[in-house]
Amino acid sequence: MAIAIPQPKPGILDIDPYVPGESRLPAGVKPIKLSSNETPLGPSPKALAAFRETAGTLERYPDGNATALRDAIAARYGLNPARIVCGAGSDELLTMLAHAYLGEGDEAIFTEHGFLLYKIIVLANGATPVVAPETNLRTDIGAIVSRVTPRTKVVFLANPNNPTGTYISFDEVRSLRTQLPENVLLVLDAAYAEYVKRNDYEAGIELVATTQNTVMTRTFSKIHGLAGLRLGWAYCPEAVADVLNRIRGPFNVSIPAIAAGAASIADKAHEDASAAHNERWMPWLSAELEKLGLTVTPSVANFILVHFAKDGARTADTADKFLKSRAIIVRKVASYGLPDCLRVTIGTEADNRAVVAALADFVGGRPA
Ligand SMILES: *Cc1c(COP(=O)(O)O)cnc(C)c1O
C-alpha cells in the first residue's frame, strides 16, 4: 500500500521550478555576468545611503503600508498613492494577483515566449495556462483575443517582453483591452518600461487610470539596480488594490527596501544615466553582433536576443560554452521555447566589448 504523504493542491506538481540566470563559474573566476538583466551602473548612490541609514532600526517592524515609498512613487509619476501596492519584487505582486483572481477551472493567457513566472503562478493556483502564439517574436493581440473563453480570468502581458526584447504600442495595448471582456484582468508587466525610448509606448499608467480591470506592475530590480533587495510596485484600480491589501503579508516590504526604493525613485538623474548608457550600448552591441553575421531581434530593453544556427558547430549551446570559457555568462532561453537563442544583458563598455570579441572568435572558428 502506498504511504499517504501530504499532497499539494492540483497543478503544483506540474510546475517546472524557475531556473534563474547562472552566476557562477568554476574555481574563483570572476565572471562577466550578463544573464539576469541587471544594470551595470548599480543602484543610485542616494538609494545606497538611505539603505545604510536603516541599519540602526532593524529591530523594528516596517511601516506595513510602505507609506513613504508609495508617496515617493506617487509624486514621481503623478499617481494616487492609495492605488499603489508594493511587494517583495514584482514577482510577489504577480503571484498575489494570480492567487487572488485564479482558481481551479479558470484560464489565464500569456504569450508564447512570455516571462516564465506566469506559467508557474497560474499552475500554482490550479488554473489552466493558455499560450497565445507570437508573430515574429512579438505579442499578437489577435492571438490573445481569439483564445479568450468564458473561463478566462487573467491575461499576463510583459511589455516589453523578456526574453524577446520586443514591445507592442500603446494603441495595440488599448485595442487589446477593448477586445477583452470586462471581467478579464489585464496585467501589464512593465519591468523594462524605463528603458523604452519609443513615442508609441506607454507602460500602462493611463489604462490603469481609466479602466477598472487593468493592473500595471513595475520593479526596482532592473533600471533601479536593486534586484537583491526585492522590491516592486503595482498601480491598480481601487478594487484590485483593496484585494491585494487584504491578501498580502502585513509587512511584505522591509525597512531597507522602503528607504532605498523611495530614494531611488526620486533620483531621476541616476535613472536617466542608466537609460542613456543603455541607449548608447544596446544598439552598438546589436549592430556589432549583426556585423558578425548573427541575427539579433530588435530590442527596446536592456538585453538582446541573439540567434544561432539550429545545428552544426555554431549552435546556441556551443556559443554558450564558448562564452563561459571566456568567463562570460549569458542566459540560455530553451525553457522559453527559444533553443537556438541566447539572451545577453547590456553590460559595461568593457563587458560589451568582451562579448563582441568572444563571439567574433566563436563565429570565426577560433579556439575558446
Ligand atoms: C525581471 C523581470 C521582472 C522583475 O521581477 P522582480 O520580482 O521585480 O525582480 C518582472 N517581469 C519580467 C518580465 C522581468 O523580466
XYZ file of C-alpha atoms and ligand atoms in Angstrom:
383
model
C 0.000 0.000 0.000
C 1.291 3.447 -0.860
C 2.213 5.569 2.098
C -0.127 8.536 2.373
C 2.002 11.661 2.364
C 0.643 15.193 2.344
C -0.369 16.210 -1.173
C -0.171 19.740 -2.584
C -3.112 21.256 -4.449
C -3.695 20.106 -8.041
C -1.367 21.786 -10.521
C 1.555 22.377 -8.196
C 3.487 19.241 -9.184
C 3.051 20.240 -12.863
C 5.295 23.251 -12.266
C 8.859 23.222 -13.589
C 10.772 25.215 -10.961
C 12.071 28.593 -12.205
C 15.775 28.393 -13.062
C 17.455 31.790 -12.565
C 20.217 33.087 -14.829
C 23.509 31.441 -13.897
C 26.006 33.432 -11.884
C 28.934 31.176 -11.029
C 31.952 29.837 -12.839
C 34.360 27.208 -11.562
C 37.276 27.932 -9.240
C 37.075 31.569 -8.320
C 36.985 33.028 -11.847
C 35.235 36.405 -11.672
C 32.593 36.239 -14.377
C 31.125 38.885 -16.616
C 27.516 38.264 -15.595
C 25.092 39.197 -18.349
C 22.432 36.629 -17.520
C 19.798 38.397 -15.399
C 19.222 41.845 -16.962
C 20.810 43.631 -14.008
C 22.142 47.157 -14.548
C 25.895 47.651 -14.956
C 25.605 51.061 -13.272
C 24.392 49.705 -9.937
C 21.905 51.435 -7.648
C 21.605 55.169 -7.077
C 24.176 56.385 -4.511
C 21.246 58.091 -2.777
C 19.448 54.744 -2.507
C 22.564 53.162 -1.021
C 22.909 55.955 1.542
C 19.237 55.594 2.533
C 19.678 51.818 2.777
C 22.696 52.155 5.097
C 20.867 54.594 7.345
C 18.287 51.932 8.188
C 20.889 49.706 9.855
C 20.112 51.200 13.259
C 16.392 50.369 13.215
C 16.257 46.752 12.073
C 14.720 45.525 15.330
C 11.557 47.447 14.345
C 8.794 46.224 12.077
C 8.461 48.220 8.871
C 5.526 50.513 8.149
C 3.068 47.904 6.849
C 1.662 50.403 4.367
C 5.087 51.423 2.997
C 3.710 54.971 3.030
C 6.991 56.800 2.363
C 7.670 54.606 -0.645
C 4.147 54.809 -2.063
C 4.199 58.590 -1.644
C 7.558 58.827 -3.421
C 6.305 56.718 -6.331
C 3.080 58.728 -6.500
C 4.998 62.016 -6.514
C 7.342 60.855 -9.248
C 4.598 59.699 -11.621
C 1.657 61.855 -10.531
C -0.360 58.910 -9.202
C -2.866 58.343 -6.429
C -0.861 56.619 -3.643
C -3.988 54.785 -2.464
C -3.866 52.758 -5.688
C -0.199 51.746 -5.349
C 0.622 48.401 -3.719
C 4.245 47.461 -3.041
C 5.721 43.989 -2.870
C 8.902 41.974 -2.443
C 9.722 42.245 -6.142
C 7.094 42.440 -8.841
C 7.226 38.632 -8.657
C 5.345 38.850 -5.360
C 2.723 41.174 -6.827
C 2.195 38.949 -9.872
C 1.953 35.934 -7.569
C -0.614 37.709 -5.393
C -2.684 38.687 -8.426
C -2.761 35.060 -9.589
C -3.617 33.921 -6.069
C -6.487 36.402 -5.830
C -8.033 36.005 -9.274
C -7.305 32.410 -10.392
C -8.558 29.048 -9.202
C -9.420 25.600 -10.483
C -11.350 25.724 -13.742
C -10.082 29.199 -14.631
C -7.823 30.017 -17.563
C -5.070 32.600 -17.851
C -3.492 33.644 -21.141
C 0.116 34.656 -21.775
C 2.239 34.755 -24.918
C 4.365 32.026 -26.485
C 7.727 33.361 -25.289
C 6.352 35.232 -22.289
C 8.014 35.519 -18.884
C 8.258 32.033 -17.287
C 6.826 33.131 -13.952
C 3.329 33.429 -15.462
C 3.009 29.709 -16.101
C 4.258 28.932 -12.587
C 1.757 31.174 -10.818
C -1.166 30.022 -12.976
C -0.448 26.339 -12.260
C 0.170 27.073 -8.578
C -3.453 28.135 -8.308
C -4.847 25.097 -10.098
C -5.775 27.171 -13.144
C -5.023 26.338 -16.771
C -2.275 28.167 -18.695
C -3.302 29.138 -22.242
C -0.490 30.108 -24.603
C -1.077 32.665 -27.370
C 1.374 32.349 -30.289
C 3.565 35.343 -31.129
C 4.241 36.705 -34.605
C 7.946 37.255 -35.337
C 8.711 37.020 -31.603
C 6.252 39.816 -30.900
C 2.945 39.808 -28.991
C -0.010 39.214 -31.308
C -3.084 40.739 -29.696
C -5.388 38.932 -32.138
C -3.941 35.595 -30.988
C -4.649 36.546 -27.366
C -8.206 37.694 -28.066
C -9.020 34.564 -30.064
C -8.074 32.389 -27.066
C -10.481 34.038 -24.663
C -13.207 31.731 -23.359
C -15.837 32.174 -20.639
C -13.223 30.664 -18.282
C -10.560 33.302 -18.991
C -9.882 35.380 -15.894
C -6.455 36.970 -16.403
C -4.143 37.965 -19.274
C -0.466 38.427 -18.320
C 1.473 40.587 -20.771
C 5.119 41.578 -20.379
C 5.608 44.759 -22.394
C 8.427 44.905 -23.375
C 8.675 41.146 -23.199
C 11.528 39.190 -21.666
C 13.406 37.375 -23.277
C 12.495 38.684 -26.751
C 13.023 42.400 -26.015
C 10.127 43.326 -28.303
C 7.139 45.500 -27.390
C 3.698 46.465 -28.604
C 2.456 50.044 -28.946
C 0.007 51.726 -26.600
C -2.575 51.649 -29.412
C -2.267 47.861 -29.512
C -2.478 47.532 -25.725
C -5.580 49.739 -25.725
C -7.074 47.715 -28.547
C -6.373 44.505 -26.602
C -8.105 45.954 -23.549
C -11.141 46.943 -25.626
C -11.420 43.471 -27.129
C -11.106 41.612 -23.818
C -14.261 41.010 -21.787
C -14.624 43.451 -18.888
C -14.336 40.714 -16.259
C -10.862 39.719 -17.526
C -7.990 41.284 -15.575
C -5.235 42.561 -17.890
C -1.876 42.552 -16.089
C 0.731 44.739 -17.796
C 4.174 43.736 -16.546
C 6.314 46.762 -17.389
C 9.592 45.652 -15.771
C 11.650 47.319 -18.522
C 9.474 50.414 -19.138
C 12.185 52.913 -18.173
C 14.451 51.646 -20.936
C 11.937 52.061 -23.753
C 12.611 55.087 -25.947
C 9.674 54.912 -28.347
C 6.972 57.541 -28.815
C 4.245 54.946 -29.270
C 4.994 53.126 -25.997
C 3.170 53.636 -22.705
C 3.803 51.442 -19.664
C 0.144 51.268 -18.659
C -0.492 54.111 -16.189
C -3.102 55.730 -18.426
C -5.015 52.488 -18.969
C -4.988 51.673 -15.250
C -6.276 55.165 -14.530
C -9.148 54.892 -16.992
C -10.327 51.270 -16.606
C -11.465 49.050 -13.731
C -9.739 45.913 -14.965
C -6.107 46.703 -15.783
C -3.092 46.488 -13.452
C 0.467 47.600 -14.166
C 3.428 46.074 -12.316
C 6.848 47.728 -12.060
C 10.116 46.695 -10.489
C 13.145 48.158 -8.711
C 15.221 45.183 -9.915
C 16.125 46.436 -13.368
C 16.928 50.101 -14.053
C 16.960 50.917 -10.317
C 19.627 48.295 -9.694
C 18.025 46.926 -6.518
C 17.341 43.313 -7.560
C 18.935 41.947 -4.384
C 16.632 43.993 -2.166
C 13.407 42.568 -3.705
C 11.072 45.472 -4.408
C 8.284 46.115 -6.883
C 5.033 48.035 -7.115
C 1.676 47.753 -8.784
C -0.653 50.513 -9.925
C -4.198 49.236 -9.610
C -7.861 50.119 -9.834
C -9.166 50.782 -6.317
C -10.934 47.417 -6.081
C -7.774 45.499 -7.079
C -5.611 47.457 -4.620
C -8.145 46.552 -1.933
C -7.909 42.853 -2.852
C -4.087 42.864 -2.814
C -4.008 44.686 0.511
C -6.239 42.002 2.013
C -4.051 39.076 0.971
C -0.510 40.430 1.140
C 1.756 39.821 4.100
C 1.199 42.713 6.516
C 4.932 43.609 6.446
C 5.844 42.373 2.968
C 8.259 45.226 2.227
C 11.241 45.665 4.557
C 12.538 48.868 6.150
C 15.698 48.943 3.961
C 13.609 48.349 0.829
C 11.189 51.169 1.669
C 14.048 53.590 2.334
C 16.182 52.664 -0.672
C 13.198 52.497 -3.013
C 11.917 55.938 -2.021
C 15.371 57.470 -2.519
C 15.872 55.663 -5.810
C 12.586 56.681 -7.391
C 13.377 60.317 -6.532
C 16.817 60.125 -8.170
C 15.740 60.732 -11.748
C 19.304 61.698 -12.734
C 20.624 58.221 -11.922
C 17.791 56.586 -13.814
C 18.460 58.839 -16.806
C 22.148 57.923 -16.725
C 21.278 54.221 -16.748
C 18.852 54.695 -19.633
C 21.440 56.743 -21.547
C 24.059 54.031 -21.041
C 21.639 51.508 -22.476
C 20.715 53.753 -25.395
C 24.391 54.005 -26.235
C 25.357 50.347 -25.861
C 22.293 48.273 -26.727
C 22.221 49.426 -30.385
C 26.030 49.178 -30.508
C 26.097 45.572 -29.281
C 23.218 44.629 -31.611
C 24.991 46.164 -34.623
C 28.384 44.624 -33.800
C 26.876 41.131 -33.489
C 25.000 41.590 -36.754
C 28.296 42.530 -38.416
C 29.496 39.080 -37.333
C 26.606 37.553 -39.256
C 24.439 36.844 -36.211
C 20.756 37.743 -36.177
C 19.624 39.944 -33.303
C 15.944 40.552 -32.568
C 15.402 44.344 -32.406
C 15.140 45.201 -28.702
C 13.815 48.158 -26.726
C 15.057 46.824 -23.377
C 18.427 46.321 -21.629
C 19.096 42.948 -23.233
C 19.175 41.425 -26.687
C 18.110 38.076 -28.074
C 20.854 36.625 -30.305
C 20.104 33.824 -32.777
C 22.448 30.947 -33.605
C 22.448 28.024 -36.039
C 19.975 25.189 -35.398
C 22.692 22.551 -35.818
C 26.364 22.115 -36.646
C 29.254 23.772 -34.834
C 27.657 27.170 -34.216
C 24.599 26.441 -32.084
C 23.423 28.458 -29.090
C 24.649 25.682 -26.787
C 28.176 25.711 -28.239
C 28.189 29.531 -28.165
C 27.160 29.424 -24.512
C 30.023 27.036 -23.670
C 32.455 29.179 -25.643
C 31.380 32.321 -23.795
C 31.657 30.532 -20.441
C 35.223 29.559 -21.284
C 35.841 33.321 -21.580
C 34.123 33.864 -18.199
C 31.072 35.436 -19.862
C 27.730 34.205 -18.531
C 24.645 34.825 -20.641
C 21.147 33.346 -20.465
C 20.125 30.196 -22.271
C 16.483 30.513 -23.232
C 15.498 27.000 -24.350
C 12.991 26.949 -21.480
C 11.302 29.940 -23.146
C 10.900 27.918 -26.346
C 13.968 29.532 -27.920
C 16.619 26.752 -28.015
C 18.602 28.478 -30.803
C 18.970 31.778 -28.964
C 20.918 33.317 -26.121
C 19.815 36.394 -24.202
C 22.608 38.868 -23.477
C 22.206 41.703 -20.961
C 23.824 45.035 -21.832
C 26.830 45.452 -19.537
C 29.605 47.956 -19.010
C 31.529 49.102 -22.068
C 34.243 46.554 -21.245
C 31.667 43.763 -20.832
C 30.034 44.563 -24.158
C 33.380 44.674 -25.962
C 34.327 41.334 -24.373
C 31.108 39.776 -25.716
C 31.830 41.037 -29.247
C 35.451 39.839 -29.125
C 34.423 36.406 -27.851
C 31.622 35.939 -30.365
C 33.900 37.126 -33.192
C 36.291 34.309 -32.264
C 33.401 31.873 -31.950
C 31.955 32.755 -35.349
C 35.452 32.786 -36.876
C 36.091 29.257 -35.651
C 38.997 30.301 -33.436
C 39.680 28.320 -30.232
C 37.979 29.253 -26.964
C 12.946 40.890 -14.257
C 11.504 40.830 -14.533
C 10.578 41.120 -13.542
C 11.031 41.622 -12.203
O 10.906 40.726 -11.209
P 11.218 41.211 -9.713
O 10.498 40.207 -8.906
O 10.632 42.576 -9.559
O 12.701 41.185 -9.534
C 9.227 41.055 -13.832
N 8.822 40.728 -15.072
C 9.682 40.485 -16.064
C 9.175 40.209 -17.429
C 11.053 40.509 -15.818
O 11.914 40.228 -16.796
